[in-house]
mmCIF file with all atom_site columns, C-alpha atoms in Angstrom:
data_model
loop_
_atom_site.group_PDB
_atom_site.id
_atom_site.type_symbol
_atom_site.label_atom_id
_atom_site.label_alt_id
_atom_site.label_comp_id
_atom_site.label_asym_id
_atom_site.label_entity_id
_atom_site.label_seq_id
_atom_site.pdbx_PDB_ins_code
_atom_site.Cartn_x
_atom_site.Cartn_y
_atom_site.Cartn_z
_atom_site.occupancy
_atom_site.B_iso_or_equiv
_atom_site.pdbx_formal_charge
_atom_site.auth_seq_id
_atom_site.auth_comp_id
_atom_site.auth_asym_id
_atom_site.auth_atom_id
_atom_site.pdbx_PDB_model_num
ATOM 1   C CA . MET A 1 1   ? 3.144   4.323   -19.080 1.00 36.00 ? 1   MET A CA 1
ATOM 2   C CA . THR A 1 2   ? 2.061   6.471   -15.858 1.00 39.00 ? 2   THR A CA 1
ATOM 3   C CA . GLN A 1 3   ? 0.972   9.676   -16.314 1.00 46.00 ? 3   GLN A CA 1
ATOM 4   C CA . PRO A 1 4   ? 1.260   13.206  -14.606 1.00 49.00 ? 4   PRO A CA 1
ATOM 5   C CA . GLU A 1 5   ? -2.136  15.162  -13.847 1.00 50.00 ? 5   GLU A CA 1
ATOM 6   C CA . ALA A 1 6   ? -1.831  17.441  -16.850 1.00 50.00 ? 6   ALA A CA 1
ATOM 7   C CA . PHE A 1 7   ? -2.072  14.120  -19.392 1.00 55.00 ? 7   PHE A CA 1
ATOM 8   C CA . PHE A 1 8   ? -5.502  13.811  -20.669 1.00 59.00 ? 8   PHE A CA 1
ATOM 9   C CA . GLU A 1 9   ? -5.840  17.411  -20.691 1.00 56.00 ? 9   GLU A CA 1
ATOM 10  C CA . PRO A 1 10  ? -6.910  19.179  -24.315 1.00 52.00 ? 10  PRO A CA 1
ATOM 11  C CA . GLY A 1 11  ? -3.424  19.229  -25.538 1.00 47.00 ? 11  GLY A CA 1
ATOM 12  C CA . PHE A 1 12  ? -2.173  15.925  -24.189 1.00 48.00 ? 12  PHE A CA 1
ATOM 13  C CA . ALA A 1 13  ? -5.490  13.941  -25.403 1.00 51.00 ? 13  ALA A CA 1
ATOM 14  C CA . GLU A 1 14  ? -5.199  14.451  -28.420 1.00 56.00 ? 14  GLU A CA 1
ATOM 15  C CA . GLY A 1 15  ? -3.180  13.943  -31.569 1.00 61.00 ? 15  GLY A CA 1
ATOM 16  C CA . ARG A 1 16  ? 0.294   12.626  -31.452 1.00 72.00 ? 16  ARG A CA 1
ATOM 17  C CA . ALA A 1 17  ? 1.770   12.057  -27.934 1.00 85.00 ? 17  ALA A CA 1
ATOM 18  C CA . GLN A 1 18  ? 5.431   10.237  -26.713 1.00 89.00 ? 18  GLN A CA 1
ATOM 19  C CA . LEU A 1 19  ? 7.240   9.316   -23.405 1.00 91.00 ? 19  LEU A CA 1
ATOM 20  C CA . HIS A 1 20  ? 10.891  10.588  -23.617 1.00 93.00 ? 20  HIS A CA 1
ATOM 21  C CA . THR A 1 21  ? 12.967  9.214   -21.258 1.00 92.00 ? 21  THR A CA 1
ATOM 22  C CA . ARG A 1 22  ? 16.110  10.783  -19.387 1.00 91.00 ? 22  ARG A CA 1
ATOM 23  C CA . ASP A 1 23  ? 18.376  8.063   -21.492 1.00 87.00 ? 23  ASP A CA 1
ATOM 24  C CA . GLY A 1 24  ? 17.401  9.115   -24.967 1.00 89.00 ? 24  GLY A CA 1
ATOM 25  C CA . GLY A 1 25  ? 14.470  6.907   -25.552 1.00 87.00 ? 25  GLY A CA 1
ATOM 26  C CA . ILE A 1 26  ? 11.433  7.944   -26.742 1.00 91.00 ? 26  ILE A CA 1
ATOM 27  C CA . TRP A 1 27  ? 7.964   5.922   -26.732 1.00 87.00 ? 27  TRP A CA 1
ATOM 28  C CA . GLU A 1 28  ? 5.149   6.825   -29.091 1.00 87.00 ? 28  GLU A CA 1
ATOM 29  C CA . LEU A 1 29  ? 1.709   7.101   -27.061 1.00 86.00 ? 29  LEU A CA 1
ATOM 30  C CA . PRO A 1 30  ? -1.367  5.571   -28.549 1.00 84.00 ? 30  PRO A CA 1
ATOM 31  C CA . VAL A 1 31  ? -4.201  7.932   -26.537 1.00 82.00 ? 31  VAL A CA 1
ATOM 32  C CA . PRO A 1 32  ? -6.486  7.266   -29.330 1.00 82.00 ? 32  PRO A CA 1
ATOM 33  C CA . ARG A 1 33  ? -6.635  3.736   -28.327 1.00 84.00 ? 33  ARG A CA 1
ATOM 34  C CA . TRP A 1 34  ? -6.548  4.111   -24.574 1.00 84.00 ? 34  TRP A CA 1
ATOM 35  C CA . SER A 1 35  ? -9.326  6.575   -24.726 1.00 83.00 ? 35  SER A CA 1
ATOM 36  C CA . ALA A 1 36  ? -11.709 3.915   -26.957 1.00 88.00 ? 36  ALA A CA 1
ATOM 37  C CA . ASP A 1 37  ? -13.767 1.478   -26.215 1.00 91.00 ? 37  ASP A CA 1
ATOM 38  C CA . ALA A 1 38  ? -11.700 -1.856  -24.609 1.00 94.00 ? 38  ALA A CA 1
ATOM 39  C CA . GLY A 1 39  ? -10.175 -3.904  -27.564 1.00 91.00 ? 39  GLY A CA 1
ATOM 40  C CA . PRO A 1 40  ? -9.728  -7.470  -28.377 1.00 90.00 ? 40  PRO A CA 1
ATOM 41  C CA . GLY A 1 41  ? -5.660  -7.228  -26.482 1.00 90.00 ? 41  GLY A CA 1
ATOM 42  C CA . ASP A 1 42  ? -7.598  -5.858  -23.451 1.00 95.00 ? 42  ASP A CA 1
ATOM 43  C CA . LEU A 1 43  ? -10.578 -8.516  -23.841 1.00 93.00 ? 43  LEU A CA 1
ATOM 44  C CA . ARG A 1 44  ? -8.229  -11.213 -23.629 1.00 92.00 ? 44  ARG A CA 1
ATOM 45  C CA . LEU A 1 45  ? -6.892  -9.732  -20.487 1.00 94.00 ? 45  LEU A CA 1
ATOM 46  C CA . LEU A 1 46  ? -10.354 -8.753  -19.157 1.00 96.00 ? 46  LEU A CA 1
ATOM 47  C CA . ALA A 1 47  ? -11.641 -12.374 -20.054 1.00 96.00 ? 47  ALA A CA 1
ATOM 48  C CA . ARG A 1 48  ? -9.513  -13.358 -16.592 1.00 97.00 ? 48  ARG A CA 1
ATOM 49  C CA . CYS A 1 49  ? -11.402 -11.683 -14.409 1.00 98.00 ? 49  CYS A CA 1
ATOM 50  C CA . SER A 1 50  ? -13.846 -13.249 -12.876 1.00 96.00 ? 50  SER A CA 1
ATOM 51  C CA . GLY A 1 51  ? -14.366 -11.086 -9.755  1.00 97.00 ? 51  GLY A CA 1
ATOM 52  C CA . ALA A 1 52  ? -13.429 -7.401  -8.039  1.00 98.00 ? 52  ALA A CA 1
ATOM 53  C CA . THR A 1 53  ? -10.703 -6.306  -10.089 1.00 98.00 ? 53  THR A CA 1
ATOM 54  C CA . LEU A 1 54  ? -8.707  -2.966  -9.564  1.00 98.00 ? 54  LEU A CA 1
ATOM 55  C CA . ASP A 1 55  ? -7.298  -0.913  -12.644 1.00 98.00 ? 55  ASP A CA 1
ATOM 56  C CA . VAL A 1 56  ? -4.552  0.518   -11.809 1.00 98.00 ? 56  VAL A CA 1
ATOM 57  C CA . GLY A 1 57  ? -3.480  3.265   -13.777 1.00 95.00 ? 57  GLY A CA 1
ATOM 58  C CA . CYS A 1 58  ? -7.063  3.262   -15.184 1.00 95.00 ? 58  CYS A CA 1
ATOM 59  C CA . GLY A 1 59  ? -6.665  6.467   -17.190 1.00 91.00 ? 59  GLY A CA 1
ATOM 60  C CA . PRO A 1 60  ? -10.078 7.268   -19.180 1.00 92.00 ? 60  PRO A CA 1
ATOM 61  C CA . GLY A 1 61  ? -11.515 4.060   -17.746 1.00 95.00 ? 61  GLY A CA 1
ATOM 62  C CA . ARG A 1 62  ? -11.856 1.928   -20.765 1.00 96.00 ? 62  ARG A CA 1
ATOM 63  C CA . MET A 1 63  ? -10.955 -1.360  -18.920 1.00 97.00 ? 63  MET A CA 1
ATOM 64  C CA . ALA A 1 64  ? -13.155 -0.830  -15.863 1.00 97.00 ? 64  ALA A CA 1
ATOM 65  C CA . ALA A 1 65  ? -15.646 0.510   -18.048 1.00 97.00 ? 65  ALA A CA 1
ATOM 66  C CA . ALA A 1 66  ? -15.654 -3.012  -19.954 1.00 97.00 ? 66  ALA A CA 1
ATOM 67  C CA . LEU A 1 67  ? -16.221 -4.630  -16.650 1.00 98.00 ? 67  LEU A CA 1
ATOM 68  C CA . SER A 1 68  ? -18.515 -2.897  -15.262 1.00 96.00 ? 68  SER A CA 1
ATOM 69  C CA . GLY A 1 69  ? -20.788 -3.613  -18.613 1.00 95.00 ? 69  GLY A CA 1
ATOM 70  C CA . ARG A 1 70  ? -19.843 -7.270  -18.140 1.00 95.00 ? 70  ARG A CA 1
ATOM 71  C CA . GLY A 1 71  ? -21.281 -7.201  -14.360 1.00 96.00 ? 71  GLY A CA 1
ATOM 72  C CA . VAL A 1 72  ? -18.104 -7.528  -12.664 1.00 97.00 ? 72  VAL A CA 1
ATOM 73  C CA . ARG A 1 73  ? -17.147 -5.452  -9.929  1.00 97.00 ? 73  ARG A CA 1
ATOM 74  C CA . ALA A 1 74  ? -14.075 -2.951  -10.808 1.00 98.00 ? 74  ALA A CA 1
ATOM 75  C CA . LEU A 1 75  ? -12.356 -0.254  -10.110 1.00 98.00 ? 75  LEU A CA 1
ATOM 76  C CA . GLY A 1 76  ? -10.268 2.249   -11.482 1.00 98.00 ? 76  GLY A CA 1
ATOM 77  C CA . VAL A 1 77  ? -7.749  4.565   -10.135 1.00 97.00 ? 77  VAL A CA 1
ATOM 78  C CA . ASP A 1 78  ? -5.235  7.278   -11.602 1.00 95.00 ? 78  ASP A CA 1
ATOM 79  C CA . VAL A 1 79  ? -3.413  9.867   -10.103 1.00 91.00 ? 79  VAL A CA 1
ATOM 80  C CA . SER A 1 80  ? -4.780  12.239  -12.626 1.00 88.00 ? 80  SER A CA 1
ATOM 81  C CA . PRO A 1 81  ? -7.901  14.396  -12.273 1.00 91.00 ? 81  PRO A CA 1
ATOM 82  C CA . SER A 1 82  ? -9.005  14.558  -15.770 1.00 87.00 ? 82  SER A CA 1
ATOM 83  C CA . ALA A 1 83  ? -8.703  10.798  -16.452 1.00 89.00 ? 83  ALA A CA 1
ATOM 84  C CA . VAL A 1 84  ? -10.723 9.826   -13.253 1.00 94.00 ? 84  VAL A CA 1
ATOM 85  C CA . ALA A 1 85  ? -13.338 12.563  -14.533 1.00 93.00 ? 85  ALA A CA 1
ATOM 86  C CA . MET A 1 86  ? -13.193 10.767  -17.993 1.00 91.00 ? 86  MET A CA 1
ATOM 87  C CA . ALA A 1 87  ? -13.582 6.928   -16.385 1.00 94.00 ? 87  ALA A CA 1
ATOM 88  C CA . ARG A 1 88  ? -16.377 8.146   -14.566 1.00 96.00 ? 88  ARG A CA 1
ATOM 89  C CA . SER A 1 89  ? -18.590 9.771   -17.658 1.00 94.00 ? 89  SER A CA 1
ATOM 90  C CA . ARG A 1 90  ? -18.193 6.721   -19.533 1.00 93.00 ? 90  ARG A CA 1
ATOM 91  C CA . GLY A 1 91  ? -19.718 4.421   -16.351 1.00 94.00 ? 91  GLY A CA 1
ATOM 92  C CA . ALA A 1 92  ? -16.519 3.535   -14.596 1.00 97.00 ? 92  ALA A CA 1
ATOM 93  C CA . THR A 1 93  ? -16.241 3.469   -11.335 1.00 97.00 ? 93  THR A CA 1
ATOM 94  C CA . ALA A 1 94  ? -12.967 5.344   -10.147 1.00 98.00 ? 94  ALA A CA 1
ATOM 95  C CA . LEU A 1 95  ? -10.854 7.314   -7.691  1.00 97.00 ? 95  LEU A CA 1
ATOM 96  C CA . ASN A 1 96  ? -8.307  9.724   -8.006  1.00 96.00 ? 96  ASN A CA 1
ATOM 97  C CA . ARG A 1 97  ? -5.854  7.915   -5.849  1.00 94.00 ? 97  ARG A CA 1
ATOM 98  C CA . ASP A 1 98  ? -2.590  6.424   -6.326  1.00 92.00 ? 98  ASP A CA 1
ATOM 99  C CA . ILE A 1 99  ? -1.844  2.660   -5.531  1.00 95.00 ? 99  ILE A CA 1
ATOM 100 C CA . PHE A 1 100 ? -0.135  3.100   -2.054  1.00 94.00 ? 100 PHE A CA 1
ATOM 101 C CA . SER A 1 101 ? -2.857  5.535   -1.033  1.00 93.00 ? 101 SER A CA 1
ATOM 102 C CA . LEU A 1 102 ? -5.659  2.699   -1.394  1.00 92.00 ? 102 LEU A CA 1
ATOM 103 C CA . GLY A 1 103 ? -7.080  1.446   1.777   1.00 86.00 ? 103 GLY A CA 1
ATOM 104 C CA . GLY A 1 104 ? -9.233  -1.760  2.290   1.00 80.00 ? 104 GLY A CA 1
ATOM 105 C CA . GLY A 1 105 ? -6.645  -4.923  2.524   1.00 84.00 ? 105 GLY A CA 1
ATOM 106 C CA . ARG A 1 106 ? -6.887  -8.053  0.583   1.00 91.00 ? 106 ARG A CA 1
ATOM 107 C CA . ARG A 1 107 ? -10.040 -7.410  -1.414  1.00 93.00 ? 107 ARG A CA 1
ATOM 108 C CA . TRP A 1 108 ? -9.148  -7.758  -5.218  1.00 97.00 ? 108 TRP A CA 1
ATOM 109 C CA . GLN A 1 109 ? -9.480  -10.962 -6.839  1.00 97.00 ? 109 GLN A CA 1
ATOM 110 C CA . HIS A 1 110 ? -7.886  -9.352  -9.830  1.00 98.00 ? 110 HIS A CA 1
ATOM 111 C CA . ILE A 1 111 ? -5.398  -6.368  -10.396 1.00 98.00 ? 111 ILE A CA 1
ATOM 112 C CA . LEU A 1 112 ? -4.467  -4.607  -13.451 1.00 98.00 ? 112 LEU A CA 1
ATOM 113 C CA . LEU A 1 113 ? -1.007  -3.112  -15.056 1.00 98.00 ? 113 LEU A CA 1
ATOM 114 C CA . VAL A 1 114 ? -1.967  -2.551  -18.496 1.00 96.00 ? 114 VAL A CA 1
ATOM 115 C CA . ASP A 1 115 ? -0.529  0.110   -21.104 1.00 93.00 ? 115 ASP A CA 1
ATOM 116 C CA . GLY A 1 116 ? 3.016   -0.167  -19.430 1.00 92.00 ? 116 GLY A CA 1
ATOM 117 C CA . ASN A 1 117 ? 1.593   1.039   -15.863 1.00 95.00 ? 117 ASN A CA 1
ATOM 118 C CA . VAL A 1 118 ? 4.368   -1.966  -14.105 1.00 97.00 ? 118 VAL A CA 1
ATOM 119 C CA . GLY A 1 119 ? 6.648   1.104   -14.535 1.00 95.00 ? 119 GLY A CA 1
ATOM 120 C CA . ILE A 1 120 ? 4.566   3.187   -12.392 1.00 95.00 ? 120 ILE A CA 1
ATOM 121 C CA . GLY A 1 121 ? 6.908   4.979   -9.675  1.00 94.00 ? 121 GLY A CA 1
ATOM 122 C CA . GLY A 1 122 ? 9.951   3.326   -10.977 1.00 96.00 ? 122 GLY A CA 1
ATOM 123 C CA . ASP A 1 123 ? 9.996   0.271   -9.361  1.00 97.00 ? 123 ASP A CA 1
ATOM 124 C CA . PRO A 1 124 ? 8.219   -2.369  -10.708 1.00 98.00 ? 124 PRO A CA 1
ATOM 125 C CA . VAL A 1 125 ? 8.900   -4.347  -7.699  1.00 98.00 ? 125 VAL A CA 1
ATOM 126 C CA . ARG A 1 126 ? 7.640   -2.175  -5.121  1.00 98.00 ? 126 ARG A CA 1
ATOM 127 C CA . LEU A 1 127 ? 4.926   -1.593  -7.453  1.00 98.00 ? 127 LEU A CA 1
ATOM 128 C CA . LEU A 1 128 ? 4.245   -5.551  -7.809  1.00 98.00 ? 128 LEU A CA 1
ATOM 129 C CA . TRP A 1 129 ? 4.998   -6.128  -3.855  1.00 97.00 ? 129 TRP A CA 1
ATOM 130 C CA . ARG A 1 130 ? 2.137   -3.457  -3.298  1.00 97.00 ? 130 ARG A CA 1
ATOM 131 C CA . CYS A 1 131 ? -0.301  -5.109  -6.019  1.00 97.00 ? 131 CYS A CA 1
ATOM 132 C CA . ARG A 1 132 ? 0.495   -8.440  -4.115  1.00 96.00 ? 132 ARG A CA 1
ATOM 133 C CA . ASP A 1 133 ? -0.407  -7.315  -0.549  1.00 95.00 ? 133 ASP A CA 1
ATOM 134 C CA . LEU A 1 134 ? -3.969  -6.250  -1.895  1.00 96.00 ? 134 LEU A CA 1
ATOM 135 C CA . LEU A 1 135 ? -4.866  -9.584  -3.763  1.00 96.00 ? 135 LEU A CA 1
ATOM 136 C CA . LEU A 1 136 ? -7.123  -11.881 -2.027  1.00 95.00 ? 136 LEU A CA 1
ATOM 137 C CA . PRO A 1 137 ? -5.680  -15.505 -1.731  1.00 93.00 ? 137 PRO A CA 1
ATOM 138 C CA . GLY A 1 138 ? -5.725  -17.574 -5.561  1.00 94.00 ? 138 GLY A CA 1
ATOM 139 C CA . GLY A 1 139 ? -5.940  -13.774 -6.957  1.00 96.00 ? 139 GLY A CA 1
ATOM 140 C CA . THR A 1 140 ? -3.865  -12.808 -10.515 1.00 97.00 ? 140 THR A CA 1
ATOM 141 C CA . VAL A 1 141 ? -2.271  -9.424  -11.359 1.00 98.00 ? 141 VAL A CA 1
ATOM 142 C CA . LEU A 1 142 ? -2.718  -9.106  -15.307 1.00 98.00 ? 142 LEU A CA 1
ATOM 143 C CA . VAL A 1 143 ? -0.135  -7.081  -17.044 1.00 98.00 ? 143 VAL A CA 1
ATOM 144 C CA . ASP A 1 144 ? 1.375   -5.487  -19.939 1.00 96.00 ? 144 ASP A CA 1
ATOM 145 C CA . VAL A 1 145 ? 5.038   -5.466  -20.528 1.00 97.00 ? 145 VAL A CA 1
ATOM 146 C CA . ALA A 1 146 ? 7.574   -4.423  -23.248 1.00 95.00 ? 146 ALA A CA 1
ATOM 147 C CA . ALA A 1 147 ? 9.191   -6.682  -25.977 1.00 95.00 ? 147 ALA A CA 1
ATOM 148 C CA . PRO A 1 148 ? 12.097  -9.291  -25.073 1.00 97.00 ? 148 PRO A CA 1
ATOM 149 C CA . GLY A 1 149 ? 15.067  -7.589  -25.128 1.00 95.00 ? 149 GLY A CA 1
ATOM 150 C CA . GLU A 1 150 ? 14.160  -4.562  -22.931 1.00 93.00 ? 150 GLU A CA 1
ATOM 151 C CA . GLY A 1 151 ? 15.294  -6.312  -19.476 1.00 96.00 ? 151 GLY A CA 1
ATOM 152 C CA . LEU A 1 152 ? 14.483  -3.775  -16.724 1.00 97.00 ? 152 LEU A CA 1
ATOM 153 C CA . ARG A 1 153 ? 15.492  -0.080  -17.080 1.00 94.00 ? 153 ARG A CA 1
ATOM 154 C CA . VAL A 1 154 ? 14.604  2.508   -14.131 1.00 95.00 ? 154 VAL A CA 1
ATOM 155 C CA . THR A 1 155 ? 15.064  5.709   -15.534 1.00 94.00 ? 155 THR A CA 1
ATOM 156 C CA . THR A 1 156 ? 12.805  9.640   -15.573 1.00 95.00 ? 156 THR A CA 1
ATOM 157 C CA . ALA A 1 157 ? 10.613  10.412  -18.193 1.00 94.00 ? 157 ALA A CA 1
ATOM 158 C CA . ARG A 1 158 ? 8.180   13.179  -19.504 1.00 92.00 ? 158 ARG A CA 1
ATOM 159 C CA . LEU A 1 159 ? 5.044   13.620  -21.253 1.00 88.00 ? 159 LEU A CA 1
ATOM 160 C CA . VAL A 1 160 ? 5.751   15.467  -24.607 1.00 88.00 ? 160 VAL A CA 1
ATOM 161 C CA . GLY A 1 161 ? 2.518   16.482  -26.882 1.00 80.00 ? 161 GLY A CA 1
ATOM 162 C CA . ALA A 1 162 ? 0.706   19.168  -28.679 1.00 75.00 ? 162 ALA A CA 1
ATOM 163 C CA . ALA A 1 163 ? 0.832   20.995  -25.283 1.00 73.00 ? 163 ALA A CA 1
ATOM 164 C CA . GLY A 1 164 ? 4.440   20.650  -24.720 1.00 81.00 ? 164 GLY A CA 1
ATOM 165 C CA . ALA A 1 165 ? 6.369   19.120  -22.191 1.00 86.00 ? 165 ALA A CA 1
ATOM 166 C CA . GLY A 1 166 ? 5.536   17.679  -19.190 1.00 85.00 ? 166 GLY A CA 1
ATOM 167 C CA . GLY A 1 167 ? 7.853   17.574  -15.927 1.00 89.00 ? 167 GLY A CA 1
ATOM 168 C CA . TRP A 1 168 ? 9.994   14.585  -15.045 1.00 93.00 ? 168 TRP A CA 1
ATOM 169 C CA . PHE A 1 169 ? 8.786   11.974  -13.182 1.00 93.00 ? 169 PHE A CA 1
ATOM 170 C CA . ALA A 1 170 ? 10.180  8.701   -12.179 1.00 94.00 ? 170 ALA A CA 1
ATOM 171 C CA . TRP A 1 171 ? 9.508   5.793   -14.622 1.00 95.00 ? 171 TRP A CA 1
ATOM 172 C CA . ALA A 1 172 ? 10.402  2.437   -15.632 1.00 95.00 ? 172 ALA A CA 1
ATOM 173 C CA . VAL A 1 173 ? 10.274  -0.020  -18.807 1.00 94.00 ? 173 VAL A CA 1
ATOM 174 C CA . LEU A 1 174 ? 10.307  -3.737  -17.528 1.00 97.00 ? 174 LEU A CA 1
ATOM 175 C CA . GLY A 1 175 ? 10.572  -6.095  -20.693 1.00 97.00 ? 175 GLY A CA 1
ATOM 176 C CA . PHE A 1 176 ? 9.376   -9.364  -21.647 1.00 97.00 ? 176 PHE A CA 1
ATOM 177 C CA . ASP A 1 177 ? 12.543  -10.877 -20.666 1.00 97.00 ? 177 ASP A CA 1
ATOM 178 C CA . ALA A 1 178 ? 13.128  -9.654  -17.522 1.00 98.00 ? 178 ALA A CA 1
ATOM 179 C CA . LEU A 1 179 ? 9.518   -9.961  -16.217 1.00 98.00 ? 179 LEU A CA 1
ATOM 180 C CA . GLU A 1 180 ? 10.283  -13.543 -14.329 1.00 97.00 ? 180 GLU A CA 1
ATOM 181 C CA . VAL A 1 181 ? 13.308  -12.083 -11.806 1.00 98.00 ? 181 VAL A CA 1
ATOM 182 C CA . VAL A 1 182 ? 11.318  -9.212  -11.171 1.00 98.00 ? 182 VAL A CA 1
ATOM 183 C CA . ALA A 1 183 ? 7.938   -10.916 -10.435 1.00 98.00 ? 183 ALA A CA 1
ATOM 184 C CA . ALA A 1 184 ? 10.177  -13.163 -8.043  1.00 97.00 ? 184 ALA A CA 1
ATOM 185 C CA . ALA A 1 185 ? 11.635  -10.136 -6.181  1.00 97.00 ? 185 ALA A CA 1
ATOM 186 C CA . ALA A 1 186 ? 7.640   -9.566  -5.125  1.00 97.00 ? 186 ALA A CA 1
ATOM 187 C CA . GLY A 1 187 ? 6.681   -12.611 -4.113  1.00 96.00 ? 187 GLY A CA 1
ATOM 188 C CA . LEU A 1 188 ? 5.186   -13.255 -7.335  1.00 97.00 ? 188 LEU A CA 1
ATOM 189 C CA . ARG A 1 189 ? 5.686   -15.936 -10.145 1.00 96.00 ? 189 ARG A CA 1
ATOM 190 C CA . VAL A 1 190 ? 4.387   -15.889 -13.842 1.00 97.00 ? 190 VAL A CA 1
ATOM 191 C CA . ALA A 1 191 ? 1.752   -18.645 -14.162 1.00 96.00 ? 191 ALA A CA 1
ATOM 192 C CA . GLU A 1 192 ? 1.551   -17.718 -18.455 1.00 96.00 ? 192 GLU A CA 1
ATOM 193 C CA . THR A 1 193 ? 2.337   -15.608 -20.554 1.00 97.00 ? 193 THR A CA 1
ATOM 194 C CA . TRP A 1 194 ? 1.224   -14.476 -24.202 1.00 96.00 ? 194 TRP A CA 1
ATOM 195 C CA . PHE A 1 195 ? 1.850   -12.389 -27.199 1.00 95.00 ? 195 PHE A CA 1
ATOM 196 C CA . ILE A 1 196 ? -1.652  -9.961  -29.082 1.00 93.00 ? 196 ILE A CA 1
ATOM 197 C CA . GLU A 1 197 ? 0.020   -10.165 -32.482 1.00 91.00 ? 197 GLU A CA 1
ATOM 198 C CA . ASP A 1 198 ? -2.515  -7.680  -33.936 1.00 89.00 ? 198 ASP A CA 1
ATOM 199 C CA . GLU A 1 199 ? -1.317  -4.737  -31.313 1.00 89.00 ? 199 GLU A CA 1
ATOM 200 C CA . GLN A 1 200 ? 2.276   -6.096  -30.765 1.00 91.00 ? 200 GLN A CA 1
ATOM 201 C CA . ARG A 1 201 ? 1.553   -6.663  -26.904 1.00 94.00 ? 201 ARG A CA 1
ATOM 202 C CA . TRP A 1 202 ? 3.294   -9.073  -24.286 1.00 96.00 ? 202 TRP A CA 1
ATOM 203 C CA . GLN A 1 203 ? 1.049   -9.972  -21.834 1.00 97.00 ? 203 GLN A CA 1
ATOM 204 C CA . ALA A 1 204 ? 1.267   -12.217 -18.211 1.00 97.00 ? 204 ALA A CA 1
ATOM 205 C CA . GLU A 1 205 ? -0.722  -13.373 -15.563 1.00 97.00 ? 205 GLU A CA 1
ATOM 206 C CA . LEU A 1 206 ? 1.064   -13.735 -12.746 1.00 98.00 ? 206 LEU A CA 1
ATOM 207 C CA . VAL A 1 207 ? 0.354   -15.585 -8.893  1.00 97.00 ? 207 VAL A CA 1
ATOM 208 C CA . HIS A 1 208 ? 1.649   -15.235 -5.410  1.00 94.00 ? 208 HIS A CA 1
ATOM 209 C CA . ALA A 1 209 ? 4.719   -17.588 -5.532  1.00 90.00 ? 209 ALA A CA 1
ATOM 210 C CA . ASP A 1 210 ? 5.238   -20.504 -3.758  1.00 66.00 ? 210 ASP A CA 1
ATOM 211 C CA . ALA A 1 211 ? 8.201   -19.192 -1.197  1.00 41.00 ? 211 ALA A CA 1
ATOM 212 C CA . TRP A 1 212 ? 6.826   -15.507 0.640   1.00 45.00 ? 212 TRP A CA 1
ATOM 213 C CA . ALA A 1 213 ? 10.803  -13.753 0.923   1.00 45.00 ? 213 ALA A CA 1
ATOM 214 C CA . ALA A 1 214 ? 11.774  -10.074 2.018   1.00 43.00 ? 214 ALA A CA 1
ATOM 215 C CA . PRO A 1 215 ? 10.302  -7.552  -0.911  1.00 50.00 ? 215 PRO A CA 1
ATOM 216 C CA . GLY A 1 216 ? 14.193  -5.998  -2.846  1.00 48.00 ? 216 GLY A CA 1
ATOM 217 C CA . ARG A 1 217 ? 14.985  -4.120  -5.974  1.00 43.00 ? 217 ARG A CA 1
ATOM 218 C CA . VAL A 1 218 ? 16.077  -5.792  -9.030  1.00 46.00 ? 218 VAL A CA 1
ATOM 219 C CA . ALA A 1 219 ? 18.972  -3.099  -10.593 1.00 38.00 ? 219 ALA A CA 1
#
């Protein structure tokens, strides 16, 4: 999920944390998994990363660190200074930046949107369009999405943890069933999908679509 700056401060990073949405949804957040080393579901995604990889909303940096450990050039970006510090402490290269302020043009072979980060900013079409613009020819976007039946829900959310409740921020839930139409609106197509049963994670690989259309918003 997208995190405000306080997310990885003491209190949020320890114990139970939830994401509460304005429409009444409550999502349990697996903070211990995010803070641990890359697990089986992560490794399935990372096995597809053969070149320079951008990890968007990298959190404590488990994905970028795992790639660096394999000799793959990886950069994590996150809006949380605490998360970036944690990522760097485990050996990852990370910047305190959001993807829309990141320069460098089309230099990435792969872009990661894990842990629900496709919801960053509350507009998955805009986010995926930005990712597409940063990809090298033949590049891929690797995503975690919500379960089938969730569709696309654009809302606002806040984090609730041991330290209390954070402020509201724009957020979206993108379900497996809505991925194809959202990807198409961003000039991408779904190349492959799979399900990690042990972790209850739906994942996909997106590639450049054959037809290039103007970016739009899916309601």
